[in-house]
Short mmCIF file of C-alpha atoms in Angstrom, two decimals:
data_model
loop_
_atom_site.label_atom_id
_atom_site.label_comp_id
_atom_site.label_asym_id
_atom_site.label_seq_id
_atom_site.Cartn_x
_atom_site.Cartn_y
_atom_site.Cartn_z
CA MET A 176 -0.12 0.03 0.14
CA THR A 177 1.41 3.45 -1.22
CA ALA A 178 1.50 6.30 1.22
CA LEU A 179 -1.45 8.03 -0.69
CA ASP A 180 -3.50 4.74 -0.24
CA THR A 181 -2.67 4.78 3.49
CA VAL A 182 -3.99 8.87 3.50
CA LEU A 183 -7.08 8.17 1.79
CA ALA A 184 -8.17 5.21 3.60
CA TRP A 185 -7.70 7.20 6.96
CA ILE A 186 -10.27 9.77 5.48
CA THR A 187 -13.57 7.81 6.20
CA GLU A 188 -17.04 9.20 6.31
CA ASP A 189 -17.45 8.93 10.13
CA ARG A 190 -14.44 11.22 10.48
CA LEU A 191 -15.65 13.83 8.03
CA ARG A 192 -19.02 13.53 9.82
CA ALA A 193 -17.54 14.29 13.14
CA ALA A 194 -15.49 17.14 11.82
CA ALA A 195 -18.59 18.89 10.04
CA HIS A 196 -20.29 18.53 13.62
CA ALA A 197 -17.22 20.06 15.53
CA VAL A 198 -16.94 22.99 13.21
CA THR A 199 -20.63 23.64 12.55
CA ALA A 200 -21.19 23.58 16.47
CA ILE A 201 -18.82 26.73 17.12
CA PRO A 202 -20.74 29.85 15.87
CA SER A 203 -18.28 32.02 13.65
CA PRO A 204 -20.45 34.70 12.01
CA THR A 205 -18.00 37.23 9.84
CA GLY A 206 -16.05 39.26 12.55
CA ARG A 207 -16.50 36.70 15.41
CA GLU A 208 -14.42 33.50 13.94
CA ALA A 209 -11.59 33.48 16.74
CA PRO A 210 -13.33 30.73 18.97
CA LEU A 211 -13.30 28.44 16.10
CA ALA A 212 -10.01 29.18 14.84
CA ARG A 213 -8.64 28.47 18.15
CA MET A 214 -10.26 25.09 18.19
CA LEU A 215 -9.02 24.21 14.36
CA ALA A 216 -5.36 25.58 15.53
CA SER A 217 -5.54 22.92 18.48
CA ARG A 218 -6.30 20.00 16.34
CA LEU A 219 -3.76 20.92 13.66
CA ALA A 220 -1.33 21.12 16.64
CA ALA A 221 -2.46 17.40 17.81
CA ALA A 222 -2.03 16.42 14.13
CA GLY A 223 2.00 17.35 14.21
CA PHE A 224 1.52 20.80 12.42
CA ALA A 225 3.40 24.05 13.75
CA ALA A 226 0.09 25.54 14.23
CA GLU A 227 -1.31 28.90 15.61
CA ALA A 228 -4.68 31.01 15.95
CA GLN A 229 -3.46 34.07 13.81
CA HIS A 230 -5.68 36.87 15.96
CA LEU A 231 -6.58 40.12 13.87
CA ASP A 232 -8.00 41.35 17.15
CA GLU A 233 -9.97 39.92 19.86
CA PHE A 234 -12.71 38.56 18.01
CA GLN A 235 -11.41 37.57 14.79
CA ALA A 236 -8.71 35.00 13.96
CA ASN A 237 -7.41 32.78 11.38
CA ALA A 238 -6.15 29.28 11.86
CA VAL A 239 -2.91 28.17 10.20
CA GLY A 240 -0.47 25.43 10.33
CA ARG A 241 2.64 24.15 8.45
CA LEU A 242 3.65 20.41 8.03
CA ARG A 243 7.32 20.26 7.18
CA GLY A 244 8.54 18.57 4.25
CA ALA A 245 12.02 17.82 3.03
CA GLY A 246 12.75 21.36 2.21
CA ASP A 247 13.63 20.52 -1.57
CA GLY A 248 10.26 20.78 -3.11
CA GLU A 249 7.45 23.69 -3.72
CA ASP A 250 4.96 24.24 -0.83
CA LEU A 251 1.33 23.99 -1.26
CA MET A 252 -1.58 25.52 0.98
CA LEU A 253 -4.83 24.04 1.62
CA TYR A 254 -7.44 26.87 2.33
CA ALA A 255 -11.02 27.29 3.60
CA PRO A 256 -13.21 30.07 4.82
CA ILE A 257 -14.60 29.58 8.09
CA ASP A 258 -17.24 32.62 8.72
CA THR A 259 -21.04 32.36 7.96
CA LEU A 260 -22.82 35.15 6.22
CA THR A 261 -25.83 35.21 8.71
CA THR A 262 -24.92 35.21 12.49
CA GLY A 263 -27.43 32.78 13.82
CA GLN A 264 -28.85 35.27 16.06
CA SER A 265 -32.39 36.24 15.81
CA GLU A 266 -32.01 39.96 16.65
CA LEU A 267 -29.57 40.35 13.82
CA ASP A 268 -30.99 38.12 11.10
CA ILE A 269 -34.77 38.43 11.42
CA PRO A 270 -36.82 39.76 9.61
CA TRP A 271 -34.35 39.67 6.36
CA ILE A 272 -33.73 35.99 6.64
CA GLY A 273 -37.60 35.25 7.38
CA PRO A 274 -39.94 35.22 10.18
CA GLU A 275 -37.95 32.92 12.11
CA LEU A 276 -34.48 30.95 12.36
CA ARG A 277 -35.22 27.77 10.88
CA PRO A 278 -32.80 24.76 12.15
CA ASP A 279 -30.49 25.08 9.49
CA MET A 280 -29.91 28.66 10.12
CA LEU A 281 -28.58 28.00 13.73
CA ALA A 282 -25.11 26.44 14.80
CA GLU A 283 -26.40 23.30 15.86
CA PRO A 284 -25.38 20.51 14.03
CA ARG A 285 -27.94 17.53 13.03
CA ASP A 286 -27.66 14.52 11.06
CA GLU A 287 -30.24 14.48 8.44
CA GLY A 288 -29.72 11.27 6.55
CA PRO A 289 -26.68 11.14 4.77
CA PHE A 290 -26.37 14.91 5.17
CA VAL A 291 -24.92 17.36 8.26
CA SER A 292 -27.20 20.44 8.68
CA GLY A 293 -26.81 23.13 10.61
CA LEU A 294 -25.57 27.18 10.01
CA GLY A 295 -22.67 26.79 7.35
CA ALA A 296 -22.38 22.99 7.59
CA SER A 297 -22.58 22.91 3.77
CA ASN A 298 -20.71 26.17 2.83
CA PRO A 299 -18.28 27.10 4.24
CA LYS A 300 -17.80 24.68 7.07
CA GLY A 301 -18.27 21.74 4.83
CA HIS A 302 -15.03 22.66 3.42
CA ALA A 303 -13.09 23.40 6.59
CA ALA A 304 -13.99 19.95 7.51
CA CYS A 305 -12.70 18.31 4.49
CA ILE A 306 -9.37 20.30 4.75
CA LEU A 307 -9.22 19.53 8.51
CA VAL A 308 -9.76 15.62 8.01
CA LEU A 309 -7.16 15.67 4.98
CA ALA A 310 -4.37 17.79 7.37
CA GLU A 311 -4.99 15.29 10.16
CA ALA A 312 -4.42 12.11 7.88
CA LEU A 313 -1.28 13.66 6.60
CA GLY A 314 -0.25 14.43 10.44
CA THR A 315 -0.94 10.64 11.11
CA VAL A 316 0.35 8.80 8.14
CA ARG A 317 3.42 11.26 7.77
CA PRO A 318 4.02 10.62 3.96
CA GLU A 319 7.13 11.89 2.60
CA LEU A 320 7.04 15.34 1.43
CA ALA A 321 9.31 17.30 -0.92
CA GLY A 322 7.91 20.62 -0.02
CA ASP A 323 5.73 21.94 3.20
CA VAL A 324 1.93 21.40 3.44
CA VAL A 325 0.55 24.70 4.71
CA VAL A 326 -3.20 24.42 6.37
CA ALA A 327 -5.06 27.58 6.91
CA PHE A 328 -8.83 28.43 7.76
CA GLY A 329 -9.40 32.04 6.89
CA ALA A 330 -11.57 34.62 8.85
CA GLY A 331 -13.43 37.15 6.94
CA GLY A 332 -14.09 35.27 3.67
CA MET A 333 -17.80 36.25 3.15
CA PRO A 334 -18.94 39.22 0.62
CA THR A 335 -20.19 41.20 3.84
CA ASN A 336 -19.19 44.54 5.49
CA ALA A 337 -18.89 44.55 9.19
CA ILE A 338 -21.51 43.96 11.29
CA GLU A 339 -22.48 46.80 13.90
CA ALA A 340 -23.60 45.17 17.11
CA PRO A 341 -22.22 44.33 20.53
CA GLY A 342 -19.50 41.74 20.70
CA TYR A 343 -18.21 42.42 17.07
CA PRO A 344 -15.20 44.24 15.87
CA ALA A 345 -15.60 48.17 15.60
CA ARG A 346 -13.31 47.75 12.45
CA ALA A 347 -15.24 48.15 9.18
CA ASN A 348 -12.97 45.89 7.02
CA THR A 349 -14.02 42.14 8.63
CA GLY A 350 -15.42 40.83 5.29
CA GLN A 351 -14.37 40.48 1.83
CA GLY A 352 -11.41 38.21 2.32
CA VAL A 353 -9.85 40.25 5.13
CA GLY A 354 -8.63 37.12 6.92
CA CYS A 355 -7.02 35.82 3.70
CA SER A 356 -5.25 39.25 3.07
CA PHE A 357 -4.14 39.28 6.67
CA LEU A 358 -2.43 35.68 6.29
CA LEU A 359 -0.55 37.10 3.27
CA GLU A 360 0.83 40.14 5.01
CA ARG A 361 2.00 37.79 7.82
CA GLY A 362 4.42 36.02 5.29
CA TRP A 363 2.20 32.56 4.87
CA HIS A 364 3.05 32.31 1.08
CA THR A 365 3.22 29.34 -0.71
CA ASP A 366 3.90 28.07 -4.49
CA HIS A 367 0.61 26.72 -5.11
CA ALA A 368 -2.89 26.55 -3.35
CA VAL A 369 -6.19 24.63 -3.26
CA ILE A 370 -8.90 26.66 -1.91
CA ALA A 371 -11.95 24.27 -1.19
CA LYS A 372 -15.29 25.34 -2.48
CA PRO A 373 -18.82 23.93 -3.26
CA GLY A 374 -19.12 21.44 -6.04
CA ASP A 375 -17.34 18.31 -7.22
CA PHE A 376 -15.11 19.92 -9.90
CA VAL A 377 -12.09 21.71 -10.24
CA ALA A 378 -12.38 25.52 -11.14
CA HIS A 379 -9.34 27.30 -12.56
CA ASP A 380 -11.15 30.60 -13.18
CA GLU A 381 -12.91 32.74 -10.53
CA VAL A 382 -14.88 35.69 -11.09
CA GLY A 383 -14.80 39.21 -9.50
CA LEU A 384 -17.18 40.74 -7.55
CA CYS A 385 -18.40 44.61 -7.60
CA TRP A 386 -20.67 46.45 -5.51
CA PHE A 387 -22.65 49.54 -6.68
CA GLU A 388 -24.91 51.95 -5.15
CA ILE A 389 -27.27 53.85 -7.45
CA THR A 390 -29.14 56.87 -6.14
CA VAL A 391 -32.21 58.19 -7.42
CA PRO A 392 -32.75 61.79 -6.87
CA GLY A 393 -36.42 63.33 -5.77
CA ILE A 394 -38.00 65.87 -3.74
CA HIS A 395 -38.57 66.06 -0.12
CA THR A 396 -41.91 67.02 0.65
CA TYR A 397 -44.98 66.58 3.01
CA ALA A 398 -47.87 64.32 2.38
CA GLY A 399 -50.47 67.00 3.01
CA SER A 400 -48.83 69.37 0.62
CA ARG A 401 -48.57 67.09 -2.48
CA HIS A 402 -51.20 68.85 -4.37
CA ARG A 403 -49.55 72.18 -3.71
CA LEU A 404 -45.96 71.80 -4.04
CA PRO A 405 -43.41 70.02 -6.56
CA TYR A 406 -43.50 66.51 -6.25
CA ARG A 407 -41.24 63.79 -7.44
CA ASN A 408 -41.06 60.77 -5.22
CA PRO A 409 -37.73 58.57 -5.73
CA ILE A 410 -39.16 55.46 -4.03
CA VAL A 411 -41.65 55.49 -7.04
CA THR A 412 -38.89 56.13 -9.67
CA ALA A 413 -36.61 53.45 -7.97
CA ALA A 414 -39.41 50.84 -8.64
CA ASP A 415 -38.92 51.53 -12.21
CA VAL A 416 -35.24 51.54 -11.88
CA VAL A 417 -35.25 48.17 -9.96
CA THR A 418 -37.64 46.46 -12.55
CA ARG A 419 -35.00 47.36 -15.32
CA LEU A 420 -32.23 46.58 -13.56
CA GLU A 421 -33.76 43.03 -12.69
CA ARG A 422 -34.22 42.53 -16.42
CA TRP A 423 -31.05 43.75 -17.05
CA LEU A 424 -29.35 41.28 -14.64
CA ALA A 425 -31.56 38.40 -16.09
CA ASP A 426 -29.30 37.71 -19.17
CA TYR A 427 -26.16 39.23 -17.91
CA PRO A 428 -24.63 35.76 -17.42
CA ALA A 429 -25.24 34.94 -21.34
CA ARG A 430 -23.79 38.32 -21.89
CA HIS A 431 -20.66 37.56 -20.27
CA ARG A 432 -20.13 33.61 -19.84
CA THR A 433 -16.91 32.26 -20.21
CA ALA A 434 -15.83 28.48 -20.61
CA THR A 435 -15.85 27.94 -17.02
CA ALA A 436 -17.91 30.84 -15.20
CA ALA A 437 -21.33 32.47 -15.65
CA PRO A 438 -21.23 35.54 -13.61
CA GLN A 439 -24.42 36.49 -11.64
CA GLY A 440 -25.78 39.76 -10.38
CA ILE A 441 -28.70 40.73 -7.84
CA ILE A 442 -30.35 43.60 -6.33
CA GLY A 443 -29.37 43.17 -2.51
CA SER A 444 -30.61 46.46 -0.85
CA ILE A 445 -33.24 49.52 -1.17
CA ALA A 446 -33.19 52.39 1.34
CA GLY A 447 -35.14 55.35 1.09
CA GLY A 448 -37.18 57.60 3.59
CA TRP A 449 -37.44 57.51 7.33
CA GLU A 450 -39.59 54.49 8.92
CA ARG A 451 -40.61 56.75 11.73
CA MET A 452 -41.84 59.64 9.67
CA LEU A 453 -44.00 58.02 6.55
CA ALA A 454 -45.82 61.66 6.36
CA VAL A 455 -42.70 62.97 4.10
CA THR A 456 -40.95 61.72 0.84
CA PRO A 457 -37.05 61.48 0.91
CA ALA A 458 -35.07 63.38 -1.42
CA ALA A 459 -33.22 60.18 -2.65
CA CYS A 460 -33.65 56.45 -2.78
CA ARG A 461 -30.48 54.34 -2.79
CA ILE A 462 -30.32 50.98 -4.67
CA ARG A 463 -27.32 48.59 -4.05
CA VAL A 464 -26.47 45.96 -6.64
CA ASP A 465 -23.94 43.07 -6.48
CA VAL A 466 -22.53 42.21 -9.88
CA ARG A 467 -19.88 39.22 -10.48
CA ILE A 468 -17.26 40.12 -13.42
CA ALA A 469 -15.69 37.56 -15.68
CA ARG A 470 -12.04 37.64 -16.32
CA ALA A 471 -10.79 40.71 -18.12
CA ARG A 472 -14.33 42.39 -17.10
CA HIS A 473 -12.12 44.30 -14.30
CA ARG A 474 -12.88 47.73 -15.42
CA CYS A 475 -15.96 49.82 -14.00
CA PRO A 476 -18.84 49.64 -16.79
CA SER A 477 -19.28 52.79 -18.83
CA SER A 478 -22.27 55.39 -18.20
CA GLY A 479 -23.77 53.74 -21.27
CA ASN A 480 -23.95 50.16 -19.77
CA TRP A 481 -26.51 50.49 -17.16
CA PRO A 482 -30.19 50.40 -18.25
CA ARG A 483 -32.28 53.57 -18.51
CA SER A 484 -34.90 54.43 -16.44
CA SER A 485 -38.24 55.22 -18.46
CA THR A 486 -38.90 58.16 -16.35
CA ARG A 487 -37.54 61.65 -16.80
CA SER A 488 -35.58 61.40 -13.58
CA THR A 489 -31.81 61.12 -13.71
CA TRP A 490 -29.84 59.00 -11.65
CA SER A 491 -26.29 58.22 -10.87
CA TRP A 492 -24.08 55.35 -9.34
CA ARG A 493 -21.03 54.92 -7.51
CA TRP A 494 -18.65 51.84 -7.41
CA CYS A 495 -18.37 50.84 -3.64
CA TRP A 496 -16.56 47.74 -3.60
CA PRO A 497 -14.36 46.62 -6.14
CA PHE A 498 -12.65 42.87 -6.04
CA PRO A 499 -11.54 42.45 -9.66
CA ALA A 500 -11.30 39.03 -11.87
CA ARG A 501 -8.14 37.79 -12.94
CA PRO A 502 -6.57 39.92 -15.74
CA PRO A 503 -6.14 38.09 -19.37
CA ARG A 504 -2.31 37.98 -18.84
CA ARG A 505 -1.45 34.86 -16.57
CA THR A 506 0.27 36.66 -13.45
CA HIS A 507 0.68 33.34 -11.70
CA ARG A 508 2.46 30.13 -11.83
CA SER A 509 1.04 26.89 -13.69
CA CYS A 510 0.28 24.00 -11.48
CA GLY A 511 1.64 20.67 -12.61
CA PRO A 512 -0.53 17.79 -13.93
CA PRO A 513 -2.84 16.44 -11.36
CA SER A 514 -2.52 12.98 -10.18
CA ARG A 515 -4.52 10.21 -8.61
CA ARG A 516 -2.92 7.07 -6.61
CA GLY A 517 0.26 8.18 -8.08
CA LYS A 518 -0.61 8.01 -11.81
CA ALA A 519 -0.99 11.27 -13.90
CA LEU A 520 -4.17 12.44 -15.40
CA PRO A 521 -5.01 14.56 -18.06
CA ALA A 522 -5.60 18.23 -16.63
CA VAL A 523 -9.05 18.77 -18.11
CA PRO A 524 -11.23 21.38 -15.96
CA THR A 525 -14.87 20.50 -15.55
CA ASN A 526 -16.98 22.62 -17.34
CA PRO A 527 -19.90 24.04 -14.69
CA CYS A 528 -21.66 25.92 -16.65
CA ARG A 529 -22.38 23.54 -19.68
CA THR A 530 -21.21 26.10 -22.13
CA THR A 531 -20.83 25.15 -25.89
CA ALA A 532 -17.42 26.75 -25.38
CA ALA A 533 -14.65 24.36 -25.23
CA PRO A 534 -12.88 24.51 -21.58
CA ARG A 535 -9.13 25.12 -21.15
CA THR A 536 -7.06 21.97 -21.09
CA ARG A 537 -4.71 22.93 -18.29
CA THR A 538 -5.61 23.75 -14.64
CA SER A 539 -3.64 26.78 -12.93
CA CYS A 540 -3.50 28.29 -9.69
CA VAL A 541 -5.73 31.52 -9.23
CA PRO A 542 -3.84 34.19 -6.91
CA ALA A 543 -5.79 36.23 -4.43
CA ALA A 544 -7.19 39.06 -6.31
CA SER A 545 -5.59 42.66 -5.99
CA ARG A 546 -7.77 45.63 -5.61
CA PRO A 547 -7.34 48.59 -8.17
CA SER A 548 -5.37 51.42 -7.80
CA GLY A 549 -7.10 54.82 -7.70
CA PRO A 550 -10.44 55.78 -6.19
CA ALA A 551 -12.64 53.20 -5.33
CA CYS A 552 -15.65 55.13 -5.98
CA ARG A 553 -16.32 56.89 -9.45
CA LYS A 554 -19.46 58.56 -10.20
CA ARG A 555 -21.42 58.11 -13.33
CA THR A 556 -24.69 59.17 -14.73
CA PRO A 557 -26.17 56.93 -17.25
CA THR A 558 -27.01 58.33 -20.59
CA THR A 559 -27.96 55.37 -23.00
CA SER A 560 -29.75 51.98 -22.51
CA ALA A 561 -26.94 49.88 -24.29
CA ALA A 562 -26.26 46.43 -22.49
CA ALA A 563 -22.90 45.80 -21.00
#
């Protein structure tokens, strides 16, 4: 039996299930991952890794460990995020998550047939469980390694800004990949990386992410004076803008599809007016949109790319969070051919989008996306209705 056979034999369903229970049972909303990070670091240390909980502050931490190789080969990082988008706290999640918290919205793992259910049990903690069990298998079997194996569990990986609530960091940057950035800043660099994500395929391309804030202007006025004063309610205008945006987003993936990615987009938030004072109209209504961008689509859309409102009101947008896709030029090293049980296999990535375009025939490591230089927010006013 080879070392690879021994490692694979050590990874059993029972161990994976137990690991999924262990990571799901410890709440880790974005900004409060430290307790889970400490548990993961202790298990890595018990498996023989030089491990630590890497604190960003008292609330937030990564877990990272290194299993030394012979030193004459390249290093590999196995990475998984550990924070959940929602908190499992009714006072923070309700009503936007629903009228009540379902069992799968709570950090209480339970078995449902072959599945483990609970907040984040599948995504992202299922990934962390897989990486953890693999790390413990490597630590137990101790195969001969040419390079080091680094195992990292990252805080702040979810696409969210800071949660403003007691018991959470006062910093504004607790999500959007802050844990991974902190890890790299502290020198945890490797030659290659495998990032655990949902699905049963290998993805060698990743979409970028942009958040846009659209402002629809109006006139502040009073209900009793509607018939006497100029009236332009931005909430009503925003309804038309939202409808047109939704239609624009519906076929956005088809317009920007690649062989391995179909970038999506949604309208995630709308705000306008005082909930305490319904007798007046606001002077503005804000719409926030999440748009994923395909490779090479890392520039801000031109003013003509947004759908135009049918009303006579103008509206503007600003780029409030850029996270670009990989540029066309390859800036990273190519991975070698994958292997299974010691036998080399052709590197043909799965085409998850089921497109007619042929997928690439080589697998490559995707680096952490770098933020663009210059101002993050650029204001534009749409003038045409051309599609992006």
